[in-house]
Short mmCIF file of C-alpha atoms in Angstrom, two decimals:
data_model
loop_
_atom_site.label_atom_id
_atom_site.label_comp_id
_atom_site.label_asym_id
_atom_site.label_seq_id
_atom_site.Cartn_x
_atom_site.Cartn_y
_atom_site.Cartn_z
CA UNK A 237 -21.65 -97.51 48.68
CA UNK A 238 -19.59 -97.29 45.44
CA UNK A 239 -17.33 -100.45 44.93
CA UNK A 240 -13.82 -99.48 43.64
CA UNK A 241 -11.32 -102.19 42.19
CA UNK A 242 -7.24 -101.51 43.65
CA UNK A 243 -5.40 -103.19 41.08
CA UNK A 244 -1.34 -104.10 42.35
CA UNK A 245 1.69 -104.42 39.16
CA UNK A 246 1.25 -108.37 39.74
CA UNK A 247 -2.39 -108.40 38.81
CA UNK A 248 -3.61 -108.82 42.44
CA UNK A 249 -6.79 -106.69 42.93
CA UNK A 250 -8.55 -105.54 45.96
CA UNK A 251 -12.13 -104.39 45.73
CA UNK A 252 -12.87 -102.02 48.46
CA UNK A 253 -16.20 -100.26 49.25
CA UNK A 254 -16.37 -96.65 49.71
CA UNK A 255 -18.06 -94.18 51.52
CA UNK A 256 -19.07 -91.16 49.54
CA UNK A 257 -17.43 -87.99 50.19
CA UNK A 258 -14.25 -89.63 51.83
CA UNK A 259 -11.03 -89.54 49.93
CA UNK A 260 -10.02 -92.27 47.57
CA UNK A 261 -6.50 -92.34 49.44
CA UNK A 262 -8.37 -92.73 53.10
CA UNK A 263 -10.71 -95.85 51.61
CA UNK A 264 -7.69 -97.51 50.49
CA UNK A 265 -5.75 -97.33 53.86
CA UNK A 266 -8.65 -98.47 55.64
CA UNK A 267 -8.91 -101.58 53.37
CA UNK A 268 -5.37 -101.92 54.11
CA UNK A 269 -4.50 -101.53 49.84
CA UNK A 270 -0.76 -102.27 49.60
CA UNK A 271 1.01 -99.24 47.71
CA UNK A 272 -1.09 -96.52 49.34
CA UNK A 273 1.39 -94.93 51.42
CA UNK A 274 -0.47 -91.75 52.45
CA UNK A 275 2.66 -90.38 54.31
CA UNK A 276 0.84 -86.36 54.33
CA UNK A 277 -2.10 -87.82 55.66
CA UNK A 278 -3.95 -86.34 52.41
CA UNK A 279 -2.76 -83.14 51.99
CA UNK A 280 -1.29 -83.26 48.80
CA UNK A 281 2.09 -82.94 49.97
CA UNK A 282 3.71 -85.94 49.05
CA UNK A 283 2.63 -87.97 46.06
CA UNK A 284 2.41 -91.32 48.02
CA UNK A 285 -0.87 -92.42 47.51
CA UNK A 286 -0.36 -91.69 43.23
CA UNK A 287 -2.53 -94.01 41.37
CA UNK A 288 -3.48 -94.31 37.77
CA UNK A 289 -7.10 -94.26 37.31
CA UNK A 290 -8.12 -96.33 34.41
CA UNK A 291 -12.07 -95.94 34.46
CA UNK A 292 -14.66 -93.13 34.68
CA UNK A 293 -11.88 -90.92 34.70
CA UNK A 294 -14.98 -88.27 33.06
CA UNK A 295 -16.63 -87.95 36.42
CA UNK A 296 -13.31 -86.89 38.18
CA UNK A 297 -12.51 -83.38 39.48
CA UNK A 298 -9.99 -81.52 37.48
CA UNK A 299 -6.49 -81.81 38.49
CA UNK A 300 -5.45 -78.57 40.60
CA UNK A 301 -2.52 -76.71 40.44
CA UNK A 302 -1.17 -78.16 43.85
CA UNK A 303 -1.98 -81.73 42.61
CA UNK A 304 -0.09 -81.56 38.92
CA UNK A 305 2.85 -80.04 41.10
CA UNK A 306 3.02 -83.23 42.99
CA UNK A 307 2.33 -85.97 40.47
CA UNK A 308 5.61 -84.46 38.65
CA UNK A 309 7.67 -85.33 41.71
CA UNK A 310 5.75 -88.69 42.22
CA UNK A 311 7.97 -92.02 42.99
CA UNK A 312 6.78 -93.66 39.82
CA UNK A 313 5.86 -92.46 36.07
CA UNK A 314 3.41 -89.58 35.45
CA UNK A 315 1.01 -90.44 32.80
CA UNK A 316 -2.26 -89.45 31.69
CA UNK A 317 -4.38 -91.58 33.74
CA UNK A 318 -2.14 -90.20 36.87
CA UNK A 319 -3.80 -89.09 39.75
CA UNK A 320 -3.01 -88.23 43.90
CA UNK A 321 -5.95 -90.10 45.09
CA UNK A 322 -6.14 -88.20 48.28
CA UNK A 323 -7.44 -85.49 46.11
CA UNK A 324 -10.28 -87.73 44.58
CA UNK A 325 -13.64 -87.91 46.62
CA UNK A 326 -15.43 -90.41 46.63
CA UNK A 327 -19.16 -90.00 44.49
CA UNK A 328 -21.72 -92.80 43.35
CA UNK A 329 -20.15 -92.45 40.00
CA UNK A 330 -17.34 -93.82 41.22
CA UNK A 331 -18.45 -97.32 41.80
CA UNK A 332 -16.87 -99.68 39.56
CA UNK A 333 -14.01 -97.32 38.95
CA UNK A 334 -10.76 -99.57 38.31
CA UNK A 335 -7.59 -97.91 39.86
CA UNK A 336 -3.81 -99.04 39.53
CA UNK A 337 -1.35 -99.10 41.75
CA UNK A 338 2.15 -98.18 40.36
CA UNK A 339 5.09 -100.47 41.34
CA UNK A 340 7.42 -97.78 42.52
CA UNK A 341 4.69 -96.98 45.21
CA UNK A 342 5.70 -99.91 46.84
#
């Protein structure tokens, strides 16, 4: 079970263990991660659960067309790192992956 690190804008970090094949955005409600507002329920529809992902970002699927749509009308700052991390399963590459969570999400 891949072990993914939920960093917060004050430094605090939660590391939360993930099954693989469920969404990033559905392990991080579960662990209860602050910031991950999932209002869609994962359906790329709202841009609440926008993280920046910071590590192994080379074993992540490409961005589609619905996702970039949302990240532009995210709460918070696109930037390169930006991702909706409903769209983001979870794979064994993933463990160790460090993942912020942007202030604004809050």
């Amino acid at each position: 079970m891949p072990t993914i690190q939920f960093v917060q804008h004050d430094g605090r970090t939660d590391d939360v263990d993930a099954s693989i094949g469920v969404s990033l955005m559905k392990a991080a409600v579960a662990a209860g991660v602050p910031g991950i507002l999932a209002e869609c329920g994962g359906q790329a529809m709202c841009a609440t659960c926008h993280v920046h992902v910071r590590s192994v970002a080379d074993s992540l699927p490409p961005v589609t067309e619905d996702e970039d749509e949302m990240l532009d009308c995210a709460t918070s700052p696109r930037v390169s790192s930006s991702r909706l991390s409903c769209q983001l399963p979870v794979t064994e590459e993933f463990d160790g992956m460090v993942v912020y969570v942007p202030q604004e999400e809050l």
